[in-house]
Every structure is written in structure tokens, then in C-alpha cells.
Short mmCIF file of C-alpha atoms in Angstrom, two decimals:
data_model
loop_
_atom_site.label_atom_id
_atom_site.label_comp_id
_atom_site.label_asym_id
_atom_site.label_seq_id
_atom_site.Cartn_x
_atom_site.Cartn_y
_atom_site.Cartn_z
CA MET A 141 12.23 -89.85 -31.58
CA PRO A 142 8.92 -91.11 -32.94
CA LEU A 143 9.04 -94.54 -35.02
CA ALA A 144 7.22 -92.63 -37.85
CA LEU A 145 9.95 -90.65 -38.64
CA TYR A 146 12.31 -93.41 -39.07
CA LEU A 147 9.75 -94.41 -41.23
CA LEU A 148 9.70 -91.24 -43.32
CA ALA A 149 13.31 -91.04 -43.58
CA LEU A 150 13.50 -94.52 -45.45
CA ALA A 151 11.58 -93.25 -47.89
CA VAL A 152 13.62 -90.32 -48.08
CA PHE A 153 16.74 -92.89 -48.37
CA ALA A 154 15.19 -94.47 -51.93
CA MET A 155 14.15 -91.45 -53.01
CA GLY A 156 17.73 -89.52 -52.34
CA THR A 157 19.46 -93.03 -53.97
CA SER A 158 17.30 -92.54 -56.82
CA GLU A 159 18.80 -88.37 -57.02
CA PHE A 160 22.10 -89.78 -56.89
CA MET A 161 22.09 -93.13 -58.65
CA LEU A 162 22.59 -92.09 -62.14
CA ALA A 163 25.81 -91.38 -62.31
CA GLY A 164 27.43 -94.82 -62.50
CA LEU A 165 24.13 -96.05 -64.73
CA LEU A 166 24.25 -93.61 -67.66
CA PRO A 167 26.68 -95.23 -70.19
CA ASP A 168 24.30 -98.35 -69.67
CA ILE A 169 21.10 -96.14 -69.92
CA ALA A 170 22.99 -94.53 -72.87
CA SER A 171 23.85 -97.96 -74.74
CA ASP A 172 20.66 -99.59 -74.21
CA LEU A 173 18.14 -96.73 -75.24
CA GLY A 174 20.64 -95.77 -78.53
CA VAL A 175 21.33 -92.45 -76.91
CA SER A 176 24.66 -90.62 -76.22
CA VAL A 177 25.55 -90.32 -73.05
CA GLY A 178 25.68 -86.31 -73.18
CA THR A 179 21.86 -86.88 -73.75
CA ALA A 180 21.17 -89.50 -71.01
CA ALA A 181 23.02 -87.07 -68.89
CA MET A 182 20.01 -84.52 -69.16
CA LEU A 183 18.13 -87.10 -66.34
CA THR A 184 19.79 -85.32 -64.06
CA PRO A 185 19.11 -81.66 -64.35
CA ALA A 186 15.46 -83.00 -65.25
CA PHE A 187 15.15 -84.23 -61.63
CA ALA A 188 16.65 -81.10 -60.08
CA ILE A 189 14.67 -78.84 -61.63
CA GLY A 190 11.56 -80.91 -61.09
CA MET A 191 12.00 -81.06 -57.55
CA VAL A 192 12.35 -77.36 -57.52
CA VAL A 193 9.32 -76.44 -59.55
CA GLY A 194 7.23 -79.40 -57.96
CA ALA A 195 7.95 -78.64 -54.41
CA PRO A 196 5.89 -75.28 -53.94
CA LEU A 197 3.56 -76.58 -56.31
CA MET A 198 2.96 -79.82 -54.61
CA ALA A 199 2.71 -78.27 -51.65
CA ALA A 200 0.48 -75.69 -52.45
CA PHE A 201 -1.56 -78.77 -54.25
CA ALA A 202 -1.36 -81.26 -50.96
CA ARG A 203 -2.75 -78.31 -48.75
CA ASP A 204 -6.60 -79.27 -48.89
CA ARG A 205 -5.77 -83.37 -47.80
CA SER A 206 -4.39 -84.76 -44.95
CA GLY A 207 -0.73 -85.17 -44.62
CA ARG A 208 -0.62 -88.91 -44.46
CA SER A 209 -2.54 -88.80 -47.83
CA SER A 210 -0.12 -86.34 -49.42
CA LEU A 211 2.59 -88.42 -48.67
CA LEU A 212 1.29 -92.01 -49.13
CA GLY A 213 0.47 -90.67 -52.62
CA SER A 214 3.83 -89.32 -53.40
CA VAL A 215 5.46 -92.42 -52.12
CA LEU A 216 3.11 -94.59 -54.77
CA VAL A 217 3.44 -92.30 -57.55
CA PHE A 218 7.28 -92.25 -57.22
CA ALA A 219 7.72 -95.77 -57.02
CA ALA A 220 5.18 -95.77 -59.98
CA ALA A 221 7.38 -93.76 -62.20
CA HIS A 222 10.59 -96.25 -61.26
CA ALA A 223 8.43 -99.42 -62.36
CA VAL A 224 7.58 -97.67 -65.47
CA GLY A 225 10.95 -96.70 -65.96
CA ALA A 226 12.31 -99.83 -65.14
CA VAL A 227 10.43 -101.41 -68.49
CA THR A 228 10.41 -98.76 -71.14
CA ALA A 229 12.47 -99.04 -74.32
CA GLY A 230 12.60 -95.55 -75.42
CA PHE A 231 14.26 -92.34 -73.39
CA PRO A 232 11.70 -89.69 -73.88
CA VAL A 233 9.31 -92.30 -71.59
CA LEU A 234 12.47 -92.38 -69.02
CA PHE A 235 12.79 -88.62 -68.99
CA ALA A 236 9.00 -88.11 -68.26
CA THR A 237 9.04 -90.52 -65.50
CA ARG A 238 12.55 -88.74 -63.94
CA VAL A 239 9.85 -85.68 -63.90
CA ALA A 240 7.39 -87.49 -62.73
CA ALA A 241 9.46 -88.99 -59.84
CA ALA A 242 10.90 -85.35 -59.10
CA LEU A 243 7.19 -84.39 -58.70
CA ALA A 244 6.86 -86.80 -56.73
CA ASN A 245 10.28 -86.80 -54.24
CA ALA A 246 9.20 -82.89 -53.93
CA GLY A 247 5.59 -83.02 -52.79
CA PHE A 248 6.95 -85.84 -50.32
CA LEU A 249 9.90 -84.01 -48.96
CA ALA A 250 7.91 -81.04 -48.62
CA VAL A 251 5.29 -82.46 -46.79
CA ALA A 252 7.32 -84.78 -45.22
CA LEU A 253 9.77 -81.80 -43.53
CA THR A 254 6.54 -79.79 -42.20
CA THR A 255 5.02 -83.29 -40.81
CA ALA A 256 8.22 -84.03 -39.08
CA VAL A 257 8.80 -81.10 -36.67
CA THR A 258 4.95 -81.57 -36.07
CA LEU A 259 5.64 -84.94 -34.58
CA VAL A 260 7.99 -83.60 -31.81
CA SER A 261 8.10 -80.96 -29.30
CA PRO A 262 8.72 -77.22 -30.68
CA ASP A 263 12.08 -77.28 -29.52
CA ARG A 264 13.42 -80.62 -31.07
CA LYS A 265 12.85 -79.40 -34.48
CA GLY A 266 16.68 -79.55 -35.58
CA ARG A 267 16.62 -83.25 -34.37
CA ALA A 268 13.29 -84.25 -36.19
CA LEU A 269 15.01 -82.97 -39.90
CA ALA A 270 18.33 -84.46 -38.75
CA VAL A 271 16.37 -88.36 -38.20
CA LEU A 272 14.47 -87.44 -41.82
CA LEU A 273 17.62 -85.87 -43.59
CA SER A 274 19.86 -88.73 -42.48
CA GLY A 275 17.85 -90.78 -44.99
CA THR A 276 20.02 -88.61 -47.37
CA THR A 277 22.82 -89.47 -45.94
CA VAL A 278 22.49 -93.06 -45.54
CA ALA A 279 21.92 -93.07 -49.80
CA MET A 280 25.03 -91.84 -50.30
CA VAL A 281 26.65 -94.28 -47.81
CA ALA A 282 24.60 -97.26 -48.87
CA GLY A 283 22.37 -96.56 -51.42
CA VAL A 284 24.62 -95.17 -54.09
CA PRO A 285 27.44 -97.73 -53.84
CA GLY A 286 24.77 -100.58 -53.48
CA GLY A 287 22.91 -98.94 -56.93
CA SER A 288 26.18 -98.57 -58.52
CA ALA A 289 27.32 -102.71 -58.01
CA LEU A 290 23.68 -103.78 -58.41
CA GLY A 291 23.54 -101.91 -61.66
CA THR A 292 27.07 -103.44 -62.60
CA LEU A 293 25.87 -107.22 -61.92
CA LEU A 294 22.37 -106.88 -63.19
CA GLY A 295 22.08 -103.48 -65.42
CA TRP A 296 20.31 -100.72 -64.58
CA ARG A 297 16.97 -101.49 -65.22
CA ALA A 298 17.49 -103.67 -61.92
CA VAL A 299 18.62 -100.10 -60.09
CA PHE A 300 14.72 -98.65 -60.73
CA TRP A 301 13.08 -101.78 -59.92
CA ALA A 302 15.15 -101.73 -56.29
CA VAL A 303 14.08 -98.07 -55.69
CA ALA A 304 10.85 -99.05 -56.47
CA ALA A 305 10.64 -102.07 -54.14
CA LEU A 306 12.26 -99.96 -51.67
CA CYS A 307 9.36 -97.33 -51.49
CA LEU A 308 6.92 -100.15 -50.80
CA PRO A 309 7.55 -100.48 -47.11
CA ALA A 310 7.76 -96.60 -46.78
CA ALA A 311 4.06 -96.95 -48.06
CA VAL A 312 2.99 -99.19 -45.48
CA GLY A 313 5.08 -97.34 -42.62
CA VAL A 314 3.20 -94.06 -43.56
CA LEU A 315 0.30 -95.54 -43.82
CA THR A 316 0.05 -97.56 -40.21
CA ALA A 317 2.35 -95.16 -38.19
CA LEU A 318 1.36 -91.80 -39.28
CA PRO A 319 -1.98 -90.41 -37.53
CA ALA A 320 -5.05 -90.08 -39.94
CA ARG A 321 -6.53 -86.69 -39.57
CA ARG A 322 -9.01 -85.55 -41.18
CA VAL A 323 -8.76 -82.81 -43.52
CA ARG A 324 -10.80 -80.56 -41.65
CA GLN A 325 -8.65 -80.71 -38.32
CA ASP A 326 -5.24 -80.48 -40.55
CA THR A 327 -6.88 -77.09 -41.87
CA ALA A 328 -7.93 -76.00 -38.44
CA GLY A 329 -6.51 -72.18 -37.66
CA ARG A 330 -4.41 -72.53 -40.76
CA PRO A 331 -3.78 -69.52 -42.79
CA ALA A 332 -4.66 -68.69 -45.66
CA LEU A 333 -2.64 -69.67 -49.27
CA ARG A 334 -2.33 -66.16 -49.68
CA ALA A 335 -1.34 -65.13 -46.10
CA GLU A 336 1.43 -67.84 -46.12
CA LEU A 337 2.70 -66.91 -49.60
CA ALA A 338 2.81 -63.41 -48.18
CA GLN A 339 5.08 -64.76 -45.21
CA LEU A 340 7.25 -66.53 -47.84
CA ALA A 341 8.53 -63.26 -49.21
CA ARG A 342 9.82 -62.07 -46.04
CA PRO A 343 13.61 -60.81 -46.42
CA ARG A 344 14.95 -62.47 -44.25
CA LEU A 345 13.54 -66.21 -44.96
CA LEU A 346 14.79 -65.49 -48.63
CA LEU A 347 18.10 -64.71 -46.84
CA VAL A 348 18.35 -68.02 -44.93
CA MET A 349 17.23 -70.04 -48.19
CA LEU A 350 19.71 -68.17 -50.05
CA LEU A 351 22.39 -69.22 -47.65
CA GLY A 352 21.37 -72.70 -47.40
CA ALA A 353 21.16 -72.93 -51.25
CA LEU A 354 25.17 -72.22 -51.68
CA VAL A 355 26.07 -74.17 -48.93
CA ASN A 356 24.07 -76.74 -51.38
CA ALA A 357 25.49 -75.80 -54.06
CA ALA A 358 29.06 -76.09 -52.90
CA THR A 359 28.54 -79.47 -51.18
CA PHE A 360 27.26 -80.70 -55.01
CA ALA A 361 29.76 -78.74 -56.78
CA GLY A 362 32.53 -80.82 -54.60
CA PHE A 363 30.86 -84.09 -54.30
CA THR A 364 30.03 -84.34 -57.87
CA PHE A 365 33.34 -84.18 -59.13
CA LEU A 366 35.16 -86.28 -56.53
CA ALA A 367 35.76 -88.97 -58.97
CA PRO A 368 38.12 -87.28 -61.48
CA VAL A 369 40.02 -85.96 -58.00
CA VAL A 370 40.38 -89.15 -56.63
CA THR A 371 41.77 -90.96 -60.22
CA GLY A 372 43.74 -88.07 -61.08
CA PRO A 373 45.75 -85.92 -58.69
CA ALA A 374 45.49 -88.69 -56.19
CA GLY A 375 46.19 -90.78 -58.75
CA LEU A 376 44.08 -93.60 -56.76
CA GLY A 377 42.21 -96.88 -58.95
CA GLU A 378 38.90 -96.48 -59.95
CA LEU A 379 37.66 -98.85 -56.85
CA TRP A 380 38.94 -96.06 -54.71
CA ILE A 381 35.69 -93.81 -55.83
CA SER A 382 33.75 -95.97 -53.93
CA VAL A 383 35.67 -95.36 -50.77
CA ALA A 384 35.78 -91.80 -51.14
CA LEU A 385 31.69 -91.57 -52.12
CA VAL A 386 30.99 -93.76 -48.49
CA LEU A 387 33.49 -91.51 -46.95
CA PHE A 388 31.77 -88.40 -48.06
CA GLY A 389 28.08 -90.02 -47.02
CA ALA A 390 29.49 -91.32 -43.67
CA GLY A 391 30.88 -87.91 -42.82
CA SER A 392 27.20 -86.47 -44.14
CA PHE A 393 25.88 -88.47 -41.49
CA ALA A 394 28.21 -87.95 -38.81
CA GLY A 395 27.79 -83.76 -39.32
CA ILE A 396 23.96 -83.68 -39.45
CA THR A 397 23.77 -86.17 -36.75
CA VAL A 398 25.67 -84.13 -34.32
CA ALA A 399 24.35 -80.56 -35.13
CA GLY A 400 20.55 -81.86 -35.14
CA ARG A 401 21.45 -81.83 -31.39
CA LEU A 402 22.40 -78.65 -31.46
CA ALA A 403 20.49 -76.58 -34.21
CA ASP A 404 17.48 -75.49 -32.07
CA ARG A 405 18.98 -73.71 -29.14
CA ARG A 406 22.51 -73.54 -30.03
CA PRO A 407 22.66 -73.03 -34.12
CA GLY A 408 24.61 -70.01 -33.66
CA PRO A 409 28.21 -71.93 -32.49
CA VAL A 410 27.36 -74.54 -35.23
CA VAL A 411 27.36 -71.86 -37.84
CA ALA A 412 29.70 -69.48 -36.47
CA VAL A 413 32.35 -72.93 -36.02
CA CYS A 414 31.64 -74.89 -39.22
CA GLY A 415 31.65 -72.01 -41.56
CA PRO A 416 34.87 -71.03 -41.22
CA LEU A 417 35.90 -74.71 -41.25
CA LEU A 418 33.78 -75.35 -44.69
CA LEU A 419 35.72 -72.47 -46.18
CA ALA A 420 39.60 -73.52 -45.28
CA GLY A 421 38.48 -77.31 -46.34
CA TRP A 422 37.99 -77.11 -49.96
CA PRO A 423 40.97 -75.25 -50.87
CA ALA A 424 42.98 -77.49 -48.69
CA LEU A 425 41.47 -80.64 -50.40
CA ALA A 426 42.38 -79.33 -53.99
CA LEU A 427 45.80 -78.61 -52.58
CA LEU A 428 46.24 -81.95 -50.61
CA ALA A 429 45.02 -83.88 -53.40
CA GLU A 430 47.88 -85.35 -54.37
CA ARG A 431 48.23 -86.87 -50.81
CA PRO A 432 45.42 -89.88 -50.63
CA ALA A 433 45.26 -90.25 -46.77
CA ALA A 434 44.91 -86.74 -46.72
CA LEU A 435 42.22 -86.42 -49.31
CA LEU A 436 40.36 -89.43 -47.92
CA ALA A 437 40.36 -87.93 -44.43
CA LEU A 438 39.23 -84.26 -45.84
CA VAL A 439 36.64 -85.35 -47.72
CA PHE A 440 35.17 -87.41 -44.64
CA LEU A 441 35.26 -83.62 -42.76
CA GLN A 442 33.72 -82.07 -45.75
CA GLY A 443 30.81 -84.09 -45.74
CA ALA A 444 30.43 -83.52 -42.21
CA LEU A 445 31.12 -80.07 -42.42
CA SER A 446 28.61 -79.55 -45.19
CA PHE A 447 25.64 -81.50 -43.86
CA ALA A 448 26.03 -80.22 -40.49
CA LEU A 449 26.49 -76.36 -41.77
CA GLY A 450 23.26 -76.97 -44.44
CA GLY A 451 21.36 -79.20 -42.19
CA THR A 452 21.25 -76.08 -39.46
CA LEU A 453 20.52 -73.42 -42.49
CA ILE A 454 17.48 -75.54 -43.39
CA THR A 455 16.13 -75.85 -39.51
CA ARG A 456 16.83 -71.73 -39.85
CA VAL A 457 14.58 -71.80 -42.68
CA LEU A 458 11.59 -73.90 -40.87
CA TYR A 459 12.08 -71.63 -37.72
CA GLU A 460 11.53 -69.01 -40.62
CA ALA A 461 8.80 -69.83 -42.33
CA ALA A 462 6.78 -71.17 -39.12
CA ALA A 463 4.04 -68.74 -40.02
CA ALA A 464 3.61 -70.56 -43.18
CA PRO A 465 2.99 -74.08 -41.80
CA THR A 466 1.95 -75.63 -45.07
CA MET A 467 4.51 -73.86 -47.37
CA ALA A 468 7.79 -74.04 -45.14
CA GLY A 469 8.72 -77.26 -46.05
CA SER A 470 8.64 -76.50 -49.66
CA CYS A 471 10.68 -73.32 -48.90
CA ALA A 472 13.34 -75.98 -47.50
CA THR A 473 13.10 -78.50 -50.33
CA ALA A 474 13.53 -75.71 -53.14
CA ALA A 475 16.59 -73.98 -51.16
CA LEU A 476 18.36 -77.65 -51.64
CA ASN A 477 17.45 -78.37 -54.69
CA VAL A 478 18.49 -75.06 -56.07
CA GLY A 479 21.95 -75.65 -54.80
CA ALA A 480 21.92 -79.37 -55.56
CA ALA A 481 21.10 -77.78 -59.14
CA THR A 482 23.34 -74.96 -59.76
CA GLY A 483 26.58 -76.30 -57.90
CA PRO A 484 27.41 -79.02 -60.05
CA VAL A 485 26.67 -76.47 -63.14
CA VAL A 486 29.34 -73.75 -61.51
CA ALA A 487 31.88 -76.62 -60.66
CA ALA A 488 31.82 -78.42 -64.69
CA ALA A 489 32.55 -74.91 -65.25
CA THR A 490 35.86 -74.96 -63.89
CA LEU A 491 37.03 -78.69 -64.84
CA GLY A 492 39.23 -76.65 -67.95
CA THR A 493 41.53 -75.57 -65.33
CA GLY A 494 41.81 -79.10 -64.02
CA ALA A 495 40.58 -81.57 -61.44
CA SER A 496 40.92 -79.51 -58.67
CA GLY A 497 38.76 -77.00 -60.34
CA PRO A 498 35.79 -78.10 -58.92
CA LEU A 499 36.86 -77.83 -55.42
CA TRP A 500 38.12 -74.51 -55.57
CA ALA A 501 34.43 -73.96 -57.34
CA SER A 502 33.00 -75.05 -53.87
CA GLY A 503 35.39 -72.51 -51.69
CA ALA A 504 34.21 -69.62 -53.87
CA LEU A 505 30.66 -70.99 -52.92
CA VAL A 506 31.00 -71.47 -49.34
CA LEU A 507 32.94 -67.98 -49.18
CA LEU A 508 30.13 -66.26 -51.42
CA ALA A 509 27.67 -67.36 -48.83
CA LEU A 510 29.46 -66.01 -45.66
CA LEU A 511 29.95 -62.52 -47.65
CA VAL A 512 26.03 -62.72 -47.92
CA ALA A 513 25.23 -63.82 -44.48
CA ARG A 514 27.66 -60.38 -43.32
CA ALA A 515 25.82 -58.45 -45.26
CA GLY A 516 22.36 -59.71 -44.40
CA ARG A 517 23.07 -58.31 -40.94
CA GLY A 518 24.86 -61.27 -39.69
CA VAL A 519 22.64 -64.55 -39.74
CA PHE A 520 25.69 -66.29 -38.55
CA ARG A 521 25.23 -64.39 -35.30
CA VAL A 522 22.40 -66.28 -33.46
CA PRO A 523 22.00 -65.81 -29.86
CA THR A 524 22.22 -69.00 -27.93
CA THR A 525 19.86 -67.94 -25.94
CA ALA A 526 17.25 -67.38 -28.21
CA ALA A 527 13.78 -68.57 -27.30
CA VAL A 528 12.23 -71.61 -29.01
CA PRO A 529 8.34 -71.44 -29.35
CA ALA A 530 6.23 -72.98 -27.07
CA ALA A 531 3.67 -75.66 -28.35
CA ALA A 532 0.57 -72.78 -28.24
CA ASP A 533 2.87 -70.00 -29.88
CA PRO A 534 3.07 -70.03 -33.68
CA ALA A 535 5.81 -67.33 -33.85
CA PRO A 536 9.52 -68.36 -35.36
CA VAL A 537 12.58 -68.23 -33.50
CA ARG A 538 15.10 -66.14 -35.24
CA PRO A 539 18.52 -67.03 -35.52
CA CYS A 540 19.29 -63.22 -34.86
CA ASP A 541 18.17 -59.84 -33.87
CA ALA A 542 17.04 -57.81 -37.46
#
């Protein structure tokens, strides 16, 4: 894989750390800025909504700019937003910086997803995305626990400064490792925006996006509320919360790495195996939550299955949106973040049934995804012999016959 991919993954790591880090910082932020924890918690949905809205807007805005300049600008705006957030004394300013950071993150990820697949041969899109999105999984393993520890030692502002600092080597990497193409070269032979938007309305693409959103919603429904399961039914101390989160992140890294090698030519077996296992795993986690060893093992397994299946579906989104080259990444970004924003809301509604309620909600969301796929003419039944487009062939690979 090209070095540029790993440098893009570094930026994704910084942005992923920022997206997930607030869970452990909210009480400190609320106390420092003189607001309630509930008010401070609004920073999380503000970021997710900014990602969903910002992805298509920023992708359309970046059409007339080179990929390198768009990525560099997004990284610098993201770093600046965190620097301003780190010094502000008012909650409204911090809220505005989170929205600005979300827009920058959305723009970066939308362009990075499209750029990543241009750095490799057309039959290695899945592996390229696995490297890129590994930044998110490493953020779960190291970034979030590290940010939590830094916040405990030095306060929440230090965490914001650390995220801003992480963006600087990523910005240097984007500037030095990505090719500097002229805008005319980037736009040569590219379809008009209206034509790309028409491609995005294809039912087949919308179906795969919906499936990706549902699987990601299930992932974040369970992941967001792992802490009360660990300290509640499992009866473990607070230290074990970090252990569970790291195990989930390690599983997600393993899952997306393995699936990335199969998502291009053999997506069908990945989906056919991971879908039912993921469906069984969430209820099993709820039922076995009182057994710590089983709980921790299943947390790792669910992380692996969730990202293996989710990563494969996002790869299919890019294949289905191949006729919309500058907007394809925004489709994948929007699908991921619709799920990330919806899952915790659905899970929160089940907390009245007990700490394991969100795990059952995750299972229900996976079941809904499988039912949608079945009703959608079998999107999971991808023939393993499906042709991969040649470099000169812009037609997307279809995951199954219509």
C-alpha cells in the first residue's frame, strides 16, 4: 500500500479520536464552562449531524479543487477548530468549534475515501479502505483511552491541544506524499455535478447505503453503552471499562483488516458469514453479560464482526457510486455517520429495560439490516466471480445481479 494511504490514516486517527473522546470529558467540560452535563452532551450529536450534512456539501465544494489542497485545507481547519476550542471560555464558542470540526472532518473523509481508491489498482479498493479506516479503529484502541487519561491528568483542554497537534504531521504528510495535480487534470473527463447526483439516486446504491447505516447504527448502539454493562451486570470495576473499549477497538482493527482483503473479490462470503454471526452476537452479549470472561471475549468478537461487515458494505458503496467519482466518498461518509448518530439514540430509548437494553437494540438493528437486504433482492448474495472493473472501465462492480 502507498505511504500516502498511511498518512491519510493518521489524519483519520486524529479525527476519530476527536469524535469519540468526549464521552470521558463531558463532566470536566460541563464544570469548567458552567453548564449541565446534559447541555455539554449536545456536543456529540452536533458533531455527528455536522458530519452527515457536511459530507455532500464539502464534497461538492471540493470538486473544483485538487484532492491534495482539499485534504490539506480540511486538516488545517480541523486543527484550528480544536485550538480555538482549547482556549475558549464559553460553551457557545466550543459548540461552534465542534460544528466546524465536523464539517472539516466530513470534507476530509469524503475526499479521502475517493482519493484512497485512486492510489491503488481498481481491484484493491477494499484493502485501501481498510488501511484508511484503520485510523478510526486505532483511535478506539489507543486514541480514546489515551485522551481519557490525558484529560484526567491535565484537563479536557489538553486533549483538544493534543488532537490539534496530531493534525500537523498529517498535514505535512498530505502536502508531501500526495501528488500535486492541476485542477484541470483532476476535472478532465469528470461528469457534471448534476450527472453525479443523478447516479446517487440509484435504488441499488441507496439500498447499500441504508444497509451500511443500519450496521453502523448497531455498532454504535452497543459501543456507546458498553460502560454500564461492564460496571452493572458484569460487576467489574471502572478500570475494566477501558479494557472493554480497547478490546472492542482491537477487534474492529482485526475485522476491518481481514475483511479488507476480501471486500473486493469475495464480499459475498464476508457478508454471508458476518451478518448472521453479528446478529447472534449482540443477544449473546446481553445474555452472558454477567459472566466477565464471556463478556470480554464477545466484545472483541463483536468489534471484529461489526467492522468487517460495515467496512465491506462501505466498500460496496464506493463500487456502486463509481460513476459519481467526486461524490462517492460523501455517500460513504453520510452512511457511516447517519448510523453513528442514530444508533445511540435508539439504544438510549432502551435503557429503561436495564443496562443490557442497548445490546438488544443492536441486535434488532442488525436484524432489520438483514431483512432489508433480503427484501432488496439479495444484496448479500454477491457472486464471488464478480468482475472487478479494469482501470479504463468506469462501470462499478455490482455486488449481486439485480
